[in-house]
Amino acid sequence: MKEYWSSRIRQLTPYTPGEQPKVQNLIKLNTNENPYPPSPKVTEAITAELGQSLRRYPDPEGSTLRAALARRYGVREGQVFLGNGSDEVLAFAFQAFFGPGDTILFPDITYSFYPVYAALFGIQCCTVPLNEDFTVPVEQLLGQHCGIVLANPNAPTGIELPQGELVRILEANPDVVVIVDEAYVDFGGTSALPLIDRYPNLLVVQTMSKSRSLAGLRVGFAFGNENLIQAVNCVKNSMNSYTLDRLAIVGAAAAVEDEAYFADRCAAVVNTRAWVTERLEGLGFTVLPSKANFLFASHEAVPARALFAGLREAGILVRYFDAPRTDQFLRITVGTDEEMATLCRELERLVQS
Amino acid sequence: MKEYWSSRIRQLTPYTPGEQPKVQNLIKLNTNENPYPPSPKVTEAITAELGQSLRRYPDPEGSTLRAALARRYGVREGQVFLGNGSDEVLAFAFQAFFGPGDTILFPDITYSFYPVYAALFGIQCCTVPLNEDFTVPVEQLLGQHCGIVLANPNAPTGIELPQGELVRILEANPDVVVIVDEAYVDFGGTSALPLIDRYPNLLVVQTMSKSRSLAGLRVGFAFGNENLIQAVNCVKNSMNSYTLDRLAIVGAAAAVEDEAYFADRCAAVVNTRAWVTERLEGLGFTVLPSKANFLFASHEAVPARALFAGLREAGILVRYFDAPRTDQFLRITVGTDEEMATLCRELERLVQS
C-alpha cells in the first residue's frame, strides 16, 4: 500500500543482513563475526559504568573513545569520527560527500549496502565490473570525477587492493572523496590510514565488529583529515547528537586499549584461515586469496547452492549470494579451529556424495 | 573551507545539544535527564548479557524489546519501531514521510531539532507562531496539506495540547502524516497512542531517556499503524540494520517491565514539579503550566540571561534559549527535592540582589 510513504522511500529496497538465527547450537559462519569473545577488559569497563550514570546523556563527542583511538593509531582526535557501527559511519559519509545528482563509482561485486545508501540519498551509482580474477580494474577508476567507494579487503571476495594501486586512485581523483571501507583490514591487510595526511580526499572507515569481537556493541569509526571529519560530524549532529551510548563508549575504549588481546585473536583467525584454505583446496575448491576473516570459495563440481543447503541441514550456516558471478561461491566466516574442522568434514562429505 | 562537502551539507547548521559539563558537583538541570537512576533490573539484565554474546550482532529487529513494549502498551509488535534515541526515530520518520520538495509545519517555538532534520533532508519548513500564551494555534494547522510535527507536551514550554485538539488536527489532515513527539508525556500528559488504530496518519514517538532514566543508553521508539512503521523500518534498514546494541535491547526491555519502579519515579518528579512551581511563583516568576519534567519560567523583573549566569556561578546549570519570545525564560529540569531546594534558594538570592 505504501500510503504516506515519501516518493523516494517507496522505491527503496533495503539491505538484507545475514540471518541471525534464533535456533541454538548452529555453527554460525554467515556474518563474519569473530569466533572469540571480546577482551575481558570490555566487560570490566562496562560493569563499572552501569547504574546511576545511565540516567545521563553520553558525551556526544565520545571523547574517551576518540582519545583511545587517536593514541592507538597515532592520529589527532580531530581526525577521528565515531558512529553506531561502520554501517552508520558509511551512511553519514555518503551524505557528507555526495548529494542528489552526484555519481559514485564502486565495483560490481562489493558490499551490497553501498547501492542502498545511494538510493536512499538520491545519489547515482555506477558500477565497475571486477576483473575475471575478482581484482579491481584500477584503470577504470582513474580521473572519473565521481566519488569512489572501495571495500579493502573487498567483500565478499576477501581480496586486497595493493596500497600502490590505491595511491594511484587517490592521486588520479583529487577532486572527489575516496572512501575506503576497511572493515576487514585487521586480518593481515594494510591500512590506508597512514595516507590521510597526504591525501585530503581519503576517508578510511573501520569497525569494532570484526577484529575486536564487538558486533553486538555497534561501534564503527573513520579516519580522515579534519575537514572531512567535520563534514561527517555535521551530518551526524543533524541526525542524532548521541549515536554512541555510554556503555559502547567505555567498552570500545577498553577493547582498543587491550592491544595484546587484539593482536593475539587476529593472529589466531589468520592461522585458522591458512589451514582451512589449504584443506578446501584439497577438496577441489577454488579459494580466492583472502586477507579478511572469511573465505570466498567455489567448488569445481558441486553447485554452491547445494553446498549451502547441505551445510544448513548439517547445522552450519554460511552465506550464499544468489547473483551473477557470485552464485557459484560460498562466503564462509573463519570460526574457531574446532568449528572449521567440522565445516571441512561436512564439506568433504557433501562433495563426495 | 568545506572542500569536498556535498552542497546541502555545506549549508547545514547542526543541532546544539545542552552542555554535558566535565566539571563534577554541578547541579545539572539543563538537559531534562531524570534525577533518579534507572531500575536496578536494567543493571541486572545488562550484566547478564555481557561477555561472549557481544561478539555476535544484535537482533536487527530488537524483538525482545518490541515484544516488551507491545505488551506494556497494548499494541501489536508490528506497530512498534525502535531507534537509537527518539532523535534517530524522528530523523528516520522525517525521511520516511517527507521528501525534498515537501513542506512540513510546526510551531515556531518547539524542539529545535525539527528544522535541522528538514534542512538535512531537503524538506521545506513552515512555522506557525504559538499563541500569546504559548498554546498551539490549532486553526492554523487544519487542512494545510503539509506534514505536521508536534511535540506534546511541547518543549521548551511544557504545555500540553489537549487530546481533543489533536484529534481535530488528525481529522483535518487525513492526507499527511502527523508526528507527535511525546518525549515528555509520562510526567502527567495524555498519550495519543490509543488513537493509532483510528488514524492511519498518526505516528507517536517516545523515548527511554527521560521517564525511564536511560538517556545514556540511547533508546527511542514509535507507535503507528503497520504501514507507517514499515516505512520507518525501510529507512532504517537502508541506513543501518543494527541501530540498537545488545545491551540497549535487554536494558530497555528490563526498564519497560519494571512498571512499579517507573510509576513511582514519574510520580516523584510530578510531586517535585508541583511544589517548585508554587515556590517560583512566590518569587515573582511566571511559570507555564508544565506536563513535562521541566519548568519554563520567566521573572517579572530580573532578565533570564542574568539569572542563567548567576545560577551557573552558583554551580547550577539550567538551559537558556537566546531567541525571540524565549529569551526571557529559563528552562529548568525537575531534579531531586534537594537539588530543587538549592535551586530555589539561589534564585531567591539572585532575585533579591
mmCIF file with all atom_site columns, N, CA and C in Angstrom, chain B residues 202-230:
data_model
loop_
_atom_site.group_PDB
_atom_site.id
_atom_site.type_symbol
_atom_site.label_atom_id
_atom_site.label_alt_id
_atom_site.label_comp_id
_atom_site.label_asym_id
_atom_site.label_entity_id
_atom_site.label_seq_id
_atom_site.pdbx_PDB_ins_code
_atom_site.Cartn_x
_atom_site.Cartn_y
_atom_site.Cartn_z
_atom_site.occupancy
_atom_site.B_iso_or_equiv
_atom_site.pdbx_formal_charge
_atom_site.auth_seq_id
_atom_site.auth_comp_id
_atom_site.auth_asym_id
_atom_site.auth_atom_id
_atom_site.pdbx_PDB_model_num
ATOM 1  N N  . LEU B 1 202 ? -1.128 8.838  11.960 1.00 0.00 ? 202 LEU B N  1
ATOM 2  C CA . LEU B 1 202 ? -0.549 9.269  13.242 1.00 0.00 ? 202 LEU B CA 1
ATOM 3  C C  . LEU B 1 202 ? 0.666  8.424  13.616 1.00 0.00 ? 202 LEU B C  1
ATOM 4  N N  . LEU B 1 203 ? 1.789  9.083  13.837 1.00 0.00 ? 203 LEU B N  1
ATOM 5  C CA . LEU B 1 203 ? 2.976  8.415  14.389 1.00 0.00 ? 203 LEU B CA 1
ATOM 6  C C  . LEU B 1 203 ? 3.287  9.046  15.743 1.00 0.00 ? 203 LEU B C  1
ATOM 7  N N  . VAL B 1 204 ? 3.361  8.205  16.764 1.00 0.00 ? 204 VAL B N  1
ATOM 8  C CA . VAL B 1 204 ? 3.629  8.668  18.127 1.00 0.00 ? 204 VAL B CA 1
ATOM 9  C C  . VAL B 1 204 ? 5.049  8.253  18.498 1.00 0.00 ? 204 VAL B C  1
ATOM 10 N N  . VAL B 1 205 ? 5.884  9.220  18.868 1.00 0.00 ? 205 VAL B N  1
ATOM 11 C CA . VAL B 1 205 ? 7.294  8.941  19.169 1.00 0.00 ? 205 VAL B CA 1
ATOM 12 C C  . VAL B 1 205 ? 7.551  9.141  20.660 1.00 0.00 ? 205 VAL B C  1
ATOM 13 N N  . GLN B 1 206 ? 8.200  8.166  21.277 1.00 0.00 ? 206 GLN B N  1
ATOM 14 C CA . GLN B 1 206 ? 8.552  8.293  22.701 1.00 0.00 ? 206 GLN B CA 1
ATOM 15 C C  . GLN B 1 206 ? 10.017 7.920  22.929 1.00 0.00 ? 206 GLN B C  1
ATOM 16 N N  . THR B 1 207 ? 10.472 8.034  24.155 1.00 0.00 ? 207 THR B N  1
ATOM 17 C CA . THR B 1 207 ? 11.883 7.795  24.469 1.00 0.00 ? 207 THR B CA 1
ATOM 18 C C  . THR B 1 207 ? 12.044 7.177  25.854 1.00 0.00 ? 207 THR B C  1
ATOM 19 N N  . MET B 1 208 ? 13.136 6.450  26.029 1.00 0.00 ? 208 MET B N  1
ATOM 20 C CA . MET B 1 208 ? 13.503 5.927  27.350 1.00 0.00 ? 208 MET B CA 1
ATOM 21 C C  . MET B 1 208 ? 14.377 6.928  28.109 1.00 0.00 ? 208 MET B C  1
ATOM 22 N N  . SER B 1 209 ? 14.734 8.038  27.455 1.00 0.00 ? 209 SER B N  1
ATOM 23 C CA . SER B 1 209 ? 15.753 8.925  28.028 1.00 0.00 ? 209 SER B CA 1
ATOM 24 C C  . SER B 1 209 ? 15.276 9.676  29.254 1.00 0.00 ? 209 SER B C  1
ATOM 25 N N  . LYS B 1 210 ? 13.989 10.021 29.287 1.00 0.00 ? 210 LYS B N  1
ATOM 26 C CA . LYS B 1 210 ? 13.502 10.879 30.369 1.00 0.00 ? 210 LYS B CA 1
ATOM 27 C C  . LYS B 1 210 ? 12.834 10.039 31.453 1.00 0.00 ? 210 LYS B C  1
ATOM 28 N N  . SER B 1 211 ? 11.661 9.504  31.162 1.00 0.00 ? 211 SER B N  1
ATOM 29 C CA . SER B 1 211 ? 10.880 8.874  32.229 1.00 0.00 ? 211 SER B CA 1
ATOM 30 C C  . SER B 1 211 ? 11.476 7.547  32.687 1.00 0.00 ? 211 SER B C  1
ATOM 31 N N  . ARG B 1 212 ? 12.319 6.925  31.867 1.00 0.00 ? 212 ARG B N  1
ATOM 32 C CA . ARG B 1 212 ? 12.918 5.654  32.303 1.00 0.00 ? 212 ARG B CA 1
ATOM 33 C C  . ARG B 1 212 ? 14.401 5.800  32.637 1.00 0.00 ? 212 ARG B C  1
ATOM 34 N N  . SER B 1 213 ? 14.846 7.034  32.770 1.00 0.00 ? 213 SER B N  1
ATOM 35 C CA . SER B 1 213 ? 16.208 7.318  33.272 1.00 0.00 ? 213 SER B CA 1
ATOM 36 C C  . SER B 1 213 ? 17.295 6.654  32.444 1.00 0.00 ? 213 SER B C  1
ATOM 37 N N  . LEU B 1 214 ? 17.092 6.554  31.136 1.00 0.00 ? 214 LEU B N  1
ATOM 38 C CA . LEU B 1 214 ? 18.081 5.859  30.320 1.00 0.00 ? 214 LEU B CA 1
ATOM 39 C C  . LEU B 1 214 ? 18.641 6.729  29.186 1.00 0.00 ? 214 LEU B C  1
ATOM 40 N N  . ALA B 1 215 ? 18.838 8.019  29.461 1.00 0.00 ? 215 ALA B N  1
ATOM 41 C CA . ALA B 1 215 ? 19.424 8.895  28.433 1.00 0.00 ? 215 ALA B CA 1
ATOM 42 C C  . ALA B 1 215 ? 20.761 8.335  27.944 1.00 0.00 ? 215 ALA B C  1
ATOM 43 N N  . GLY B 1 216 ? 21.503 7.699  28.849 1.00 0.00 ? 216 GLY B N  1
ATOM 44 C CA . GLY B 1 216 ? 22.826 7.184  28.500 1.00 0.00 ? 216 GLY B CA 1
ATOM 45 C C  . GLY B 1 216 ? 22.807 5.910  27.687 1.00 0.00 ? 216 GLY B C  1
ATOM 46 N N  . LEU B 1 217 ? 21.624 5.300  27.507 1.00 0.00 ? 217 LEU B N  1
ATOM 47 C CA . LEU B 1 217 ? 21.559 4.022  26.785 1.00 0.00 ? 217 LEU B CA 1
ATOM 48 C C  . LEU B 1 217 ? 21.038 4.193  25.353 1.00 0.00 ? 217 LEU B C  1
ATOM 49 N N  . ARG B 1 218 ? 20.440 5.327  25.034 1.00 0.00 ? 218 ARG B N  1
ATOM 50 C CA . ARG B 1 218 ? 20.006 5.667  23.676 1.00 0.00 ? 218 ARG B CA 1
ATOM 51 C C  . ARG B 1 218 ? 18.950 4.714  23.124 1.00 0.00 ? 218 ARG B C  1
ATOM 52 N N  . VAL B 1 219 ? 17.746 4.846  23.637 1.00 0.00 ? 219 VAL B N  1
ATOM 53 C CA . VAL B 1 219 ? 16.640 4.039  23.109 1.00 0.00 ? 219 VAL B CA 1
ATOM 54 C C  . VAL B 1 219 ? 15.399 4.910  22.955 1.00 0.00 ? 219 VAL B C  1
ATOM 55 N N  . GLY B 1 220 ? 14.892 4.968  21.736 1.00 0.00 ? 220 GLY B N  1
ATOM 56 C CA . GLY B 1 220 ? 13.630 5.635  21.469 1.00 0.00 ? 220 GLY B CA 1
ATOM 57 C C  . GLY B 1 220 ? 12.719 4.658  20.750 1.00 0.00 ? 220 GLY B C  1
ATOM 58 N N  . PHE B 1 221 ? 11.440 5.012  20.642 1.00 0.00 ? 221 PHE B N  1
ATOM 59 C CA . PHE B 1 221 ? 10.519 4.100  19.960 1.00 0.00 ? 221 PHE B CA 1
ATOM 60 C C  . PHE B 1 221 ? 9.350  4.893  19.406 1.00 0.00 ? 221 PHE B C  1
ATOM 61 N N  . ALA B 1 222 ? 8.641  4.251  18.482 1.00 0.00 ? 222 ALA B N  1
ATOM 62 C CA . ALA B 1 222 ? 7.477  4.908  17.892 1.00 0.00 ? 222 ALA B CA 1
ATOM 63 C C  . ALA B 1 222 ? 6.359  3.895  17.759 1.00 0.00 ? 222 ALA B C  1
ATOM 64 N N  . PHE B 1 223 ? 5.138  4.417  17.802 1.00 0.00 ? 223 PHE B N  1
ATOM 65 C CA . PHE B 1 223 ? 3.948  3.611  17.582 1.00 0.00 ? 223 PHE B CA 1
ATOM 66 C C  . PHE B 1 223 ? 3.175  4.204  16.402 1.00 0.00 ? 223 PHE B C  1
ATOM 67 N N  . GLY B 1 224 ? 2.643  3.330  15.583 1.00 0.00 ? 224 GLY B N  1
ATOM 68 C CA . GLY B 1 224 ? 1.800  3.778  14.482 1.00 0.00 ? 224 GLY B CA 1
ATOM 69 C C  . GLY B 1 224 ? 1.221  2.552  13.823 1.00 0.00 ? 224 GLY B C  1
ATOM 70 N N  . ASN B 1 225 ? 0.351  2.736  12.837 1.00 0.00 ? 225 ASN B N  1
ATOM 71 C CA . ASN B 1 225 ? -0.152 1.529  12.203 1.00 0.00 ? 225 ASN B CA 1
ATOM 72 C C  . ASN B 1 225 ? 0.955  0.876  11.374 1.00 0.00 ? 225 ASN B C  1
ATOM 73 N N  . GLU B 1 226 ? 0.770  -0.395 11.031 1.00 0.00 ? 226 GLU B N  1
ATOM 74 C CA . GLU B 1 226 ? 1.846  -1.181 10.417 1.00 0.00 ? 226 GLU B CA 1
ATOM 75 C C  . GLU B 1 226 ? 2.422  -0.521 9.169  1.00 0.00 ? 226 GLU B C  1
ATOM 76 N N  . ASN B 1 227 ? 1.590  0.137  8.402  1.00 0.00 ? 227 ASN B N  1
ATOM 77 C CA . ASN B 1 227 ? 2.063  0.772  7.172  1.00 0.00 ? 227 ASN B CA 1
ATOM 78 C C  . ASN B 1 227 ? 3.091  1.856  7.478  1.00 0.00 ? 227 ASN B C  1
ATOM 79 N N  . LEU B 1 228 ? 2.819  2.690  8.469  1.00 0.00 ? 228 LEU B N  1
ATOM 80 C CA . LEU B 1 228 ? 3.773  3.743  8.823  1.00 0.00 ? 228 LEU B CA 1
ATOM 81 C C  . LEU B 1 228 ? 5.051  3.131  9.395  1.00 0.00 ? 228 LEU B C  1
ATOM 82 N N  . ILE B 1 229 ? 4.893  2.128  10.245 1.00 0.00 ? 229 ILE B N  1
ATOM 83 C CA . ILE B 1 229 ? 6.066  1.504  10.870 1.00 0.00 ? 229 ILE B CA 1
ATOM 84 C C  . ILE B 1 229 ? 6.956  0.861  9.808  1.00 0.00 ? 229 ILE B C  1
ATOM 85 N N  . GLN B 1 230 ? 6.325  0.253  8.793  1.00 0.00 ? 230 GLN B N  1
ATOM 86 C CA . GLN B 1 230 ? 7.117  -0.345 7.707  1.00 0.00 ? 230 GLN B CA 1
ATOM 87 C C  . GLN B 1 230 ? 7.928  0.717  6.958  1.00 0.00 ? 230 GLN B C  1
#
